[in-house]
Amino acid sequence: MTICILRGPRAEQSVIEHAMATLRQRGIEGWEADRDGPMSAITPRLKGTSLLVTLGGDGTFLAGARIAAPRGIPILGVNLGRLGFLTEVEAEHLEDGLTRFLDGKYRIEERTILQVTLSRGTKVVTRAIGLNEVVVDHSGDARMLLVEIDVGGQAVGVIDADGVMVATATGSTAYALASGGPILEPTLRDLVLVPMNPFALTVRPIVFPPGQSITLLVKRGPGEMRIDGGRRGRAVETGDTVKCGSHPRRLKVCLLYT
């Protein structure tokens, strides 16, 4: 068994060393990676990894989810941050959490991951995945976006708003909830579309069943696309499309028995 320790910016070296020592005592191989480091340094070592442990807050967990989900690696979050809504273990219980995992005292809960493609004409600008949500909103411009919504090839309508968000059930309790969206049970495969400050009282959030592809056509921009609250957004221009759907693999979240 091999376990990866993904460290966030708040992870002190003493915490990492404590985690590694716990693994060595059980004869488990452990290796560490930097959340903000290049993926080229992480990817080669992921093959054969049995668990990814994130040391940080929700931001580190979200980064770990994007690494773990496509490879089918379970993830265990250890909270070193202020909030830690997504994490399972507090820092002071790190050793106990690792021990319970190694003793098989856990279960796996699967969560839907978003798969997003930003296209400009026939060119794919970027592909990305996220656990919580994708947001397309205006970027520093007071003018609202005009976005046409298409679901499974059927036109749903045109929204005049600050932006539009597509969230998973996990993300329904994050930015989507703050923007007026509904709360979904986290294991549901549904996606929720949430208009952000729409210029119409009749425009409301919509929940779509699993398997639906949601396409956002920006009819009036410019705007910006961000995934999971990322600081580095992607510029979106008039005529661009953002296609959102469920990734074929789901995130395996490790929940410990007490």
PDB file of C-alpha atoms in Angstrom:
ATOM      1  CA  MET A   1       0.000   0.000   0.000  1.00  0.00           C
ATOM      2  CA  THR A   2       1.171   3.508  -0.872  1.00  0.00           C
ATOM      3  CA  ILE A   3      -0.337   6.733   0.498  1.00  0.00           C
ATOM      4  CA  CYS A   4       0.167  10.256  -0.882  1.00  0.00           C
ATOM      5  CA  ILE A   5       0.162  13.218   1.509  1.00  0.00           C
ATOM      6  CA  LEU A   6      -0.952  16.329  -0.389  1.00  0.00           C
ATOM      7  CA  ARG A   7       0.109  19.369   1.577  1.00  0.00           C
ATOM      8  CA  GLY A   8      -1.575  22.754   1.423  1.00  0.00           C
ATOM      9  CA  PRO A   9      -0.010  26.140   2.208  1.00  0.00           C
ATOM     10  CA  ARG A  10      -0.935  25.831   5.914  1.00  0.00           C
ATOM     11  CA  ALA A  11       0.655  22.420   6.388  1.00  0.00           C
ATOM     12  CA  GLU A  12       3.665  22.700   8.700  1.00  0.00           C
ATOM     13  CA  GLN A  13       6.563  20.314   8.217  1.00  0.00           C
ATOM     14  CA  SER A  14       6.032  18.888  11.704  1.00  0.00           C
ATOM     15  CA  VAL A  15       2.506  17.780  10.743  1.00  0.00           C
ATOM     16  CA  ILE A  16       3.767  16.125   7.563  1.00  0.00           C
ATOM     17  CA  GLU A  17       6.540  14.341   9.463  1.00  0.00           C
ATOM     18  CA  HIS A  18       4.004  13.129  12.027  1.00  0.00           C
ATOM     19  CA  ALA A  19       1.838  11.662   9.249  1.00  0.00           C
ATOM     20  CA  MET A  20       4.847   9.963   7.644  1.00  0.00           C
ATOM     21  CA  ALA A  21       5.967   8.528  10.988  1.00  0.00           C
ATOM     22  CA  THR A  22       2.499   7.080  11.564  1.00  0.00           C
ATOM     23  CA  LEU A  23       2.635   5.347   8.187  1.00  0.00           C
ATOM     24  CA  ARG A  24       6.169   4.007   8.734  1.00  0.00           C
ATOM     25  CA  GLN A  25       5.105   2.455  12.057  1.00  0.00           C
ATOM     26  CA  ARG A  26       2.567   0.388  10.126  1.00  0.00           C
ATOM     27  CA  GLY A  27       5.009  -0.502   7.341  1.00  0.00           C
ATOM     28  CA  ILE A  28       3.199   1.715   4.832  1.00  0.00           C
ATOM     29  CA  GLU A  29       5.035   3.657   2.131  1.00  0.00           C
ATOM     30  CA  GLY A  30       4.177   7.343   2.090  1.00  0.00           C
ATOM     31  CA  TRP A  31       5.154  10.202  -0.199  1.00  0.00           C
ATOM     32  CA  GLU A  32       4.318  13.880  -0.142  1.00  0.00           C
ATOM     33  CA  ALA A  33       3.312  16.362  -2.837  1.00  0.00           C
ATOM     34  CA  ASP A  34       2.698  20.099  -2.929  1.00  0.00           C
ATOM     35  CA  ARG A  35      -0.855  21.212  -3.741  1.00  0.00           C
ATOM     36  CA  ASP A  36       0.479  24.144  -5.762  1.00  0.00           C
ATOM     37  CA  GLY A  37       3.331  22.221  -7.378  1.00  0.00           C
ATOM     38  CA  PRO A  38       3.429  21.125 -11.033  1.00  0.00           C
ATOM     39  CA  MET A  39       1.252  18.134 -11.905  1.00  0.00           C
ATOM     40  CA  SER A  40       4.171  16.702 -13.858  1.00  0.00           C
ATOM     41  CA  ALA A  41       5.877  16.065 -10.499  1.00  0.00           C
ATOM     42  CA  ILE A  42       2.823  14.298  -9.041  1.00  0.00           C
ATOM     43  CA  THR A  43       1.278  12.284 -11.888  1.00  0.00           C
ATOM     44  CA  PRO A  44       4.057   9.687 -12.352  1.00  0.00           C
ATOM     45  CA  ARG A  45       3.805   8.615  -8.709  1.00  0.00           C
ATOM     46  CA  LEU A  46       0.009   8.272  -8.554  1.00  0.00           C
ATOM     47  CA  LYS A  47      -0.067   4.842 -10.168  1.00  0.00           C
ATOM     48  CA  GLY A  48      -0.475   2.323  -7.381  1.00  0.00           C
ATOM     49  CA  THR A  49      -1.398   4.949  -4.778  1.00  0.00           C
ATOM     50  CA  SER A  50      -4.084   3.578  -2.445  1.00  0.00           C
ATOM     51  CA  LEU A  51      -5.149   6.795  -0.701  1.00  0.00           C
ATOM     52  CA  LEU A  52      -4.656  10.539  -1.086  1.00  0.00           C
ATOM     53  CA  VAL A  53      -4.606  12.453   2.210  1.00  0.00           C
ATOM     54  CA  THR A  54      -5.034  16.233   2.006  1.00  0.00           C
ATOM     55  CA  LEU A  55      -3.449  18.385   4.722  1.00  0.00           C
ATOM     56  CA  GLY A  56      -5.097  21.811   4.618  1.00  0.00           C
ATOM     57  CA  GLY A  57      -8.540  23.337   4.322  1.00  0.00           C
ATOM     58  CA  ASP A  58     -11.312  22.938   1.782  1.00  0.00           C
ATOM     59  CA  GLY A  59      -9.139  24.446  -0.960  1.00  0.00           C
ATOM     60  CA  THR A  60      -6.580  21.676  -0.568  1.00  0.00           C
ATOM     61  CA  PHE A  61      -9.346  19.068  -0.498  1.00  0.00           C
ATOM     62  CA  LEU A  62     -10.802  20.458  -3.747  1.00  0.00           C
ATOM     63  CA  ALA A  63      -7.357  20.354  -5.364  1.00  0.00           C
ATOM     64  CA  GLY A  64      -6.920  16.777  -4.165  1.00  0.00           C
ATOM     65  CA  ALA A  65     -10.337  15.819  -5.547  1.00  0.00           C
ATOM     66  CA  ARG A  66      -9.294  16.943  -9.035  1.00  0.00           C
ATOM     67  CA  ILE A  67      -6.225  14.706  -8.768  1.00  0.00           C
ATOM     68  CA  ALA A  68      -7.870  11.678  -7.163  1.00  0.00           C
ATOM     69  CA  ALA A  69     -11.237  11.380  -8.929  1.00  0.00           C
ATOM     70  CA  PRO A  70     -10.098  10.613 -12.504  1.00  0.00           C
ATOM     71  CA  ARG A  71      -7.720   7.944 -11.180  1.00  0.00           C
ATOM     72  CA  GLY A  72     -10.188   6.266  -8.816  1.00  0.00           C
ATOM     73  CA  ILE A  73      -8.058   7.038  -5.735  1.00  0.00           C
ATOM     74  CA  PRO A  74      -9.976   7.467  -2.433  1.00  0.00           C
ATOM     75  CA  ILE A  75      -9.420  10.769  -0.649  1.00  0.00           C
ATOM     76  CA  LEU A  76      -9.252  11.574   3.071  1.00  0.00           C
ATOM     77  CA  GLY A  77      -9.320  15.218   4.139  1.00  0.00           C
ATOM     78  CA  VAL A  78      -7.455  16.463   7.226  1.00  0.00           C
ATOM     79  CA  ASN A  79      -8.444  19.967   8.265  1.00  0.00           C
ATOM     80  CA  LEU A  80      -5.696  22.479   9.018  1.00  0.00           C
ATOM     81  CA  GLY A  81      -7.728  25.465   7.828  1.00  0.00           C
ATOM     82  CA  ARG A  82     -10.463  27.636   9.307  1.00  0.00           C
ATOM     83  CA  LEU A  83     -13.563  25.976   7.816  1.00  0.00           C
ATOM     84  CA  GLY A  84     -12.982  22.404   6.709  1.00  0.00           C
ATOM     85  CA  PHE A  85     -16.555  21.616   5.640  1.00  0.00           C
ATOM     86  CA  LEU A  86     -15.300  18.971   3.210  1.00  0.00           C
ATOM     87  CA  THR A  87     -12.629  17.424   5.396  1.00  0.00           C
ATOM     88  CA  GLU A  88     -13.176  14.381   7.629  1.00  0.00           C
ATOM     89  CA  VAL A  89     -10.464  14.671  10.310  1.00  0.00           C
ATOM     90  CA  GLU A  90      -9.203  17.559  12.439  1.00  0.00           C
ATOM     91  CA  ALA A  91      -5.436  18.053  12.650  1.00  0.00           C
ATOM     92  CA  GLU A  92      -5.188  16.858  16.262  1.00  0.00           C
ATOM     93  CA  HIS A  93      -6.766  13.530  15.268  1.00  0.00           C
ATOM     94  CA  LEU A  94      -4.500  12.904  12.268  1.00  0.00           C
ATOM     95  CA  GLU A  95      -2.803   9.803  13.718  1.00  0.00           C
ATOM     96  CA  ASP A  96      -6.119   8.309  14.831  1.00  0.00           C
ATOM     97  CA  GLY A  97      -7.646   8.998  11.411  1.00  0.00           C
ATOM     98  CA  LEU A  98      -4.835   7.269   9.537  1.00  0.00           C
ATOM     99  CA  THR A  99      -4.950   4.345  11.959  1.00  0.00           C
ATOM    100  CA  ARG A 100      -8.688   3.877  11.459  1.00  0.00           C
ATOM    101  CA  PHE A 101      -8.220   3.859   7.690  1.00  0.00           C
ATOM    102  CA  LEU A 102      -5.424   1.296   7.892  1.00  0.00           C
ATOM    103  CA  ASP A 103      -7.581  -0.844  10.192  1.00  0.00           C
ATOM    104  CA  GLY A 104     -10.400  -0.784   7.643  1.00  0.00           C
ATOM    105  CA  LYS A 105     -12.702   1.291   9.847  1.00  0.00           C
ATOM    106  CA  TYR A 106     -14.070   3.437   7.043  1.00  0.00           C
ATOM    107  CA  ARG A 107     -16.581   3.515   4.228  1.00  0.00           C
ATOM    108  CA  ILE A 108     -16.450   5.078   0.778  1.00  0.00           C
ATOM    109  CA  GLU A 109     -19.013   7.678  -0.277  1.00  0.00           C
ATOM    110  CA  GLU A 110     -19.074   8.572  -3.975  1.00  0.00           C
ATOM    111  CA  ARG A 111     -19.563  12.152  -5.171  1.00  0.00           C
ATOM    112  CA  THR A 112     -20.242  13.484  -8.664  1.00  0.00           C
ATOM    113  CA  ILE A 113     -17.457  15.430 -10.359  1.00  0.00           C
ATOM    114  CA  LEU A 114     -18.080  18.138 -12.965  1.00  0.00           C
ATOM    115  CA  GLN A 115     -16.459  17.909 -16.376  1.00  0.00           C
ATOM    116  CA  VAL A 116     -16.224  21.301 -18.115  1.00  0.00           C
ATOM    117  CA  THR A 117     -15.177  22.305 -21.627  1.00  0.00           C
ATOM    118  CA  LEU A 118     -14.732  25.923 -22.718  1.00  0.00           C
ATOM    119  CA  SER A 119     -14.861  26.325 -26.523  1.00  0.00           C
ATOM    120  CA  ARG A 120     -14.350  29.288 -28.838  1.00  0.00           C
ATOM    121  CA  GLY A 121     -15.829  28.423 -32.208  1.00  0.00           C
ATOM    122  CA  THR A 122     -14.426  25.023 -33.167  1.00  0.00           C
ATOM    123  CA  LYS A 123     -11.427  25.398 -30.852  1.00  0.00           C
ATOM    124  CA  VAL A 124     -11.353  23.931 -27.348  1.00  0.00           C
ATOM    125  CA  VAL A 125      -9.822  26.585 -25.088  1.00  0.00           C
ATOM    126  CA  THR A 126      -9.638  24.437 -21.968  1.00  0.00           C
ATOM    127  CA  ARG A 127     -10.946  21.289 -20.317  1.00  0.00           C
ATOM    128  CA  ALA A 128     -11.151  20.970 -16.561  1.00  0.00           C
ATOM    129  CA  ILE A 129     -12.911  19.154 -13.735  1.00  0.00           C
ATOM    130  CA  GLY A 130     -14.245  20.310 -10.392  1.00  0.00           C
ATOM    131  CA  LEU A 131     -16.014  18.976  -7.311  1.00  0.00           C
ATOM    132  CA  ASN A 132     -18.183  21.968  -6.378  1.00  0.00           C
ATOM    133  CA  GLU A 133     -19.153  24.202  -9.275  1.00  0.00           C
ATOM    134  CA  VAL A 134     -18.306  26.077 -12.444  1.00  0.00           C
ATOM    135  CA  VAL A 135     -19.157  29.781 -12.535  1.00  0.00           C
ATOM    136  CA  VAL A 136     -19.438  31.981 -15.621  1.00  0.00           C
ATOM    137  CA  ASP A 137     -19.865  35.627 -14.652  1.00  0.00           C
ATOM    138  CA  HIS A 138     -18.916  39.133 -15.718  1.00  0.00           C
ATOM    139  CA  SER A 139     -15.277  40.027 -15.132  1.00  0.00           C
ATOM    140  CA  GLY A 140     -14.963  43.490 -13.661  1.00  0.00           C
ATOM    141  CA  ASP A 141     -17.605  44.869 -16.022  1.00  0.00           C
ATOM    142  CA  ALA A 142     -20.808  46.219 -14.471  1.00  0.00           C
ATOM    143  CA  ARG A 143     -22.798  45.048 -17.498  1.00  0.00           C
ATOM    144  CA  MET A 144     -24.682  41.792 -17.045  1.00  0.00           C
ATOM    145  CA  LEU A 145     -24.035  38.718 -19.148  1.00  0.00           C
ATOM    146  CA  LEU A 146     -26.577  37.346 -21.588  1.00  0.00           C
ATOM    147  CA  VAL A 147     -26.379  33.547 -21.529  1.00  0.00           C
ATOM    148  CA  GLU A 148     -28.374  31.044 -23.554  1.00  0.00           C
ATOM    149  CA  ILE A 149     -29.007  27.735 -21.788  1.00  0.00           C
ATOM    150  CA  ASP A 150     -29.165  24.453 -23.693  1.00  0.00           C
ATOM    151  CA  VAL A 151     -29.770  21.114 -21.959  1.00  0.00           C
ATOM    152  CA  GLY A 152     -29.343  17.897 -23.897  1.00  0.00           C
ATOM    153  CA  GLY A 153     -29.755  19.717 -27.199  1.00  0.00           C
ATOM    154  CA  GLN A 154     -32.951  21.478 -26.110  1.00  0.00           C
ATOM    155  CA  ALA A 155     -33.063  25.245 -25.596  1.00  0.00           C
ATOM    156  CA  VAL A 156     -34.134  26.123 -22.054  1.00  0.00           C
ATOM    157  CA  GLY A 157     -33.999  29.914 -22.275  1.00  0.00           C
ATOM    158  CA  VAL A 158     -31.861  33.027 -22.212  1.00  0.00           C
ATOM    159  CA  ILE A 159     -30.740  34.535 -18.904  1.00  0.00           C
ATOM    160  CA  ASP A 160     -29.785  38.172 -18.353  1.00  0.00           C
ATOM    161  CA  ALA A 161     -27.779  38.061 -15.115  1.00  0.00           C
ATOM    162  CA  ASP A 162     -24.493  38.702 -13.352  1.00  0.00           C
ATOM    163  CA  GLY A 163     -23.625  35.133 -14.219  1.00  0.00           C
ATOM    164  CA  VAL A 164     -24.667  31.504 -14.241  1.00  0.00           C
ATOM    165  CA  MET A 165     -23.449  28.615 -12.089  1.00  0.00           C
ATOM    166  CA  VAL A 166     -23.650  24.857 -12.547  1.00  0.00           C
ATOM    167  CA  ALA A 167     -23.044  22.925  -9.326  1.00  0.00           C
ATOM    168  CA  THR A 168     -22.894  19.319  -8.161  1.00  0.00           C
ATOM    169  CA  ALA A 169     -24.778  18.053  -5.116  1.00  0.00           C
ATOM    170  CA  THR A 170     -21.566  18.518  -3.092  1.00  0.00           C
ATOM    171  CA  GLY A 171     -21.290  22.104  -4.333  1.00  0.00           C
ATOM    172  CA  SER A 172     -24.959  22.834  -3.644  1.00  0.00           C
ATOM    173  CA  THR A 173     -24.075  23.815  -0.057  1.00  0.00           C
ATOM    174  CA  ALA A 174     -21.237  26.126  -1.113  1.00  0.00           C
ATOM    175  CA  TYR A 175     -21.385  29.088  -3.536  1.00  0.00           C
ATOM    176  CA  ALA A 176     -24.612  27.773  -5.086  1.00  0.00           C
ATOM    177  CA  LEU A 177     -26.432  27.943  -1.741  1.00  0.00           C
ATOM    178  CA  ALA A 178     -25.137  31.481  -1.136  1.00  0.00           C
ATOM    179  CA  SER A 179     -26.540  32.434  -4.559  1.00  0.00           C
ATOM    180  CA  GLY A 180     -30.022  31.142  -3.758  1.00  0.00           C
ATOM    181  CA  GLY A 181     -29.749  27.548  -4.959  1.00  0.00           C
ATOM    182  CA  PRO A 182     -31.314  24.491  -3.302  1.00  0.00           C
ATOM    183  CA  ILE A 183     -29.557  22.034  -1.000  1.00  0.00           C
ATOM    184  CA  LEU A 184     -29.034  18.583  -2.536  1.00  0.00           C
ATOM    185  CA  GLU A 185     -28.083  15.436  -0.628  1.00  0.00           C
ATOM    186  CA  PRO A 186     -24.343  15.089  -1.403  1.00  0.00           C
ATOM    187  CA  THR A 187     -24.441  11.623  -2.991  1.00  0.00           C
ATOM    188  CA  LEU A 188     -27.061  12.609  -5.601  1.00  0.00           C
ATOM    189  CA  ARG A 189     -25.881  12.626  -9.203  1.00  0.00           C
ATOM    190  CA  ASP A 190     -28.066  15.613 -10.147  1.00  0.00           C
ATOM    191  CA  LEU A 191     -26.675  18.957 -11.302  1.00  0.00           C
ATOM    192  CA  VAL A 192     -28.185  22.314 -10.358  1.00  0.00           C
ATOM    193  CA  LEU A 193     -28.149  25.445 -12.527  1.00  0.00           C
ATOM    194  CA  VAL A 194     -28.222  28.661 -10.499  1.00  0.00           C
ATOM    195  CA  PRO A 195     -28.686  32.097 -12.142  1.00  0.00           C
ATOM    196  CA  MET A 196     -26.694  34.758 -10.292  1.00  0.00           C
ATOM    197  CA  ASN A 197     -28.728  37.933  -9.654  1.00  0.00           C
ATOM    198  CA  PRO A 198     -30.955  37.504 -12.735  1.00  0.00           C
ATOM    199  CA  PHE A 199     -32.808  40.490 -14.191  1.00  0.00           C
ATOM    200  CA  ALA A 200     -36.172  38.680 -13.955  1.00  0.00           C
ATOM    201  CA  LEU A 201     -38.220  37.401 -11.026  1.00  0.00           C
ATOM    202  CA  THR A 202     -39.267  34.277 -12.929  1.00  0.00           C
ATOM    203  CA  VAL A 203     -35.713  32.989 -13.474  1.00  0.00           C
ATOM    204  CA  ARG A 204     -35.059  30.432 -10.751  1.00  0.00           C
ATOM    205  CA  PRO A 205     -32.575  27.612 -10.043  1.00  0.00           C
ATOM    206  CA  ILE A 206     -33.240  24.337 -11.875  1.00  0.00           C
ATOM    207  CA  VAL A 207     -32.198  20.819 -10.863  1.00  0.00           C
ATOM    208  CA  PHE A 208     -31.352  18.476 -13.751  1.00  0.00           C
ATOM    209  CA  PRO A 209     -31.229  14.669 -13.500  1.00  0.00           C
ATOM    210  CA  PRO A 210     -28.054  12.608 -14.031  1.00  0.00           C
ATOM    211  CA  GLY A 211     -26.651  12.285 -17.519  1.00  0.00           C
ATOM    212  CA  GLN A 212     -27.728  15.709 -18.743  1.00  0.00           C
ATOM    213  CA  SER A 213     -25.290  17.945 -20.600  1.00  0.00           C
ATOM    214  CA  ILE A 214     -25.721  21.652 -19.835  1.00  0.00           C
ATOM    215  CA  THR A 215     -24.310  24.134 -22.351  1.00  0.00           C
ATOM    216  CA  LEU A 216     -23.936  27.850 -21.612  1.00  0.00           C
ATOM    217  CA  LEU A 217     -23.644  30.029 -24.724  1.00  0.00           C
ATOM    218  CA  VAL A 218     -22.404  33.528 -23.898  1.00  0.00           C
ATOM    219  CA  LYS A 219     -24.386  35.808 -26.187  1.00  0.00           C
ATOM    220  CA  ARG A 220     -23.076  38.992 -24.557  1.00  0.00           C
ATOM    221  CA  GLY A 221     -19.745  39.129 -22.765  1.00  0.00           C
ATOM    222  CA  PRO A 222     -17.008  39.490 -21.751  1.00  0.00           C
ATOM    223  CA  GLY A 223     -16.896  37.247 -18.729  1.00  0.00           C
ATOM    224  CA  GLU A 224     -14.795  34.815 -16.760  1.00  0.00           C
ATOM    225  CA  MET A 225     -15.034  31.109 -16.006  1.00  0.00           C
ATOM    226  CA  ARG A 226     -13.880  29.778 -12.638  1.00  0.00           C
ATOM    227  CA  ILE A 227     -14.017  26.249 -11.261  1.00  0.00           C
ATOM    228  CA  ASP A 228     -14.248  25.541  -7.519  1.00  0.00           C
ATOM    229  CA  GLY A 229     -13.540  29.179  -6.706  1.00  0.00           C
ATOM    230  CA  GLY A 230     -10.148  29.098  -8.395  1.00  0.00           C
ATOM    231  CA  ARG A 231      -8.158  32.307  -8.307  1.00  0.00           C
ATOM    232  CA  ARG A 232      -7.062  31.850 -11.895  1.00  0.00           C
ATOM    233  CA  GLY A 233     -10.137  32.204 -14.043  1.00  0.00           C
ATOM    234  CA  ARG A 234     -10.415  31.782 -17.806  1.00  0.00           C
ATOM    235  CA  ALA A 235     -11.545  34.698 -19.972  1.00  0.00           C
ATOM    236  CA  VAL A 236     -14.868  34.098 -21.713  1.00  0.00           C
ATOM    237  CA  GLU A 237     -15.804  36.054 -24.833  1.00  0.00           C
ATOM    238  CA  THR A 238     -19.063  36.662 -26.648  1.00  0.00           C
ATOM    239  CA  GLY A 239     -19.879  33.540 -28.644  1.00  0.00           C
ATOM    240  CA  ASP A 240     -17.985  31.146 -26.347  1.00  0.00           C
ATOM    241  CA  THR A 241     -19.666  28.018 -25.038  1.00  0.00           C
ATOM    242  CA  VAL A 242     -19.165  26.309 -21.694  1.00  0.00           C
ATOM    243  CA  LYS A 243     -20.315  22.679 -21.732  1.00  0.00           C
ATOM    244  CA  CYS A 244     -20.917  21.091 -18.329  1.00  0.00           C
ATOM    245  CA  GLY A 245     -21.614  17.468 -17.487  1.00  0.00           C
ATOM    246  CA  SER A 246     -20.731  14.708 -15.062  1.00  0.00           C
ATOM    247  CA  HIS A 247     -17.305  13.101 -15.259  1.00  0.00           C
ATOM    248  CA  PRO A 248     -17.529   9.348 -15.962  1.00  0.00           C
ATOM    249  CA  ARG A 249     -15.721   8.604 -12.691  1.00  0.00           C
ATOM    250  CA  ARG A 250     -16.989   9.732  -9.296  1.00  0.00           C
ATOM    251  CA  LEU A 251     -14.872  10.924  -6.373  1.00  0.00           C
ATOM    252  CA  LYS A 252     -14.358   8.319  -3.652  1.00  0.00           C
ATOM    253  CA  VAL A 253     -14.528  10.141  -0.321  1.00  0.00           C
ATOM    254  CA  CYS A 254     -13.230   8.238   2.688  1.00  0.00           C
ATOM    255  CA  LEU A 255     -15.505   8.543   5.740  1.00  0.00           C
ATOM    256  CA  LEU A 256     -14.210   7.078   9.004  1.00  0.00           C
ATOM    257  CA  TYR A 257     -16.210   5.076  11.520  1.00  0.00           C
ATOM    258  CA  THR A 258     -16.031   6.393  15.075  1.00  0.00           C
TER     259      THR A 258
END
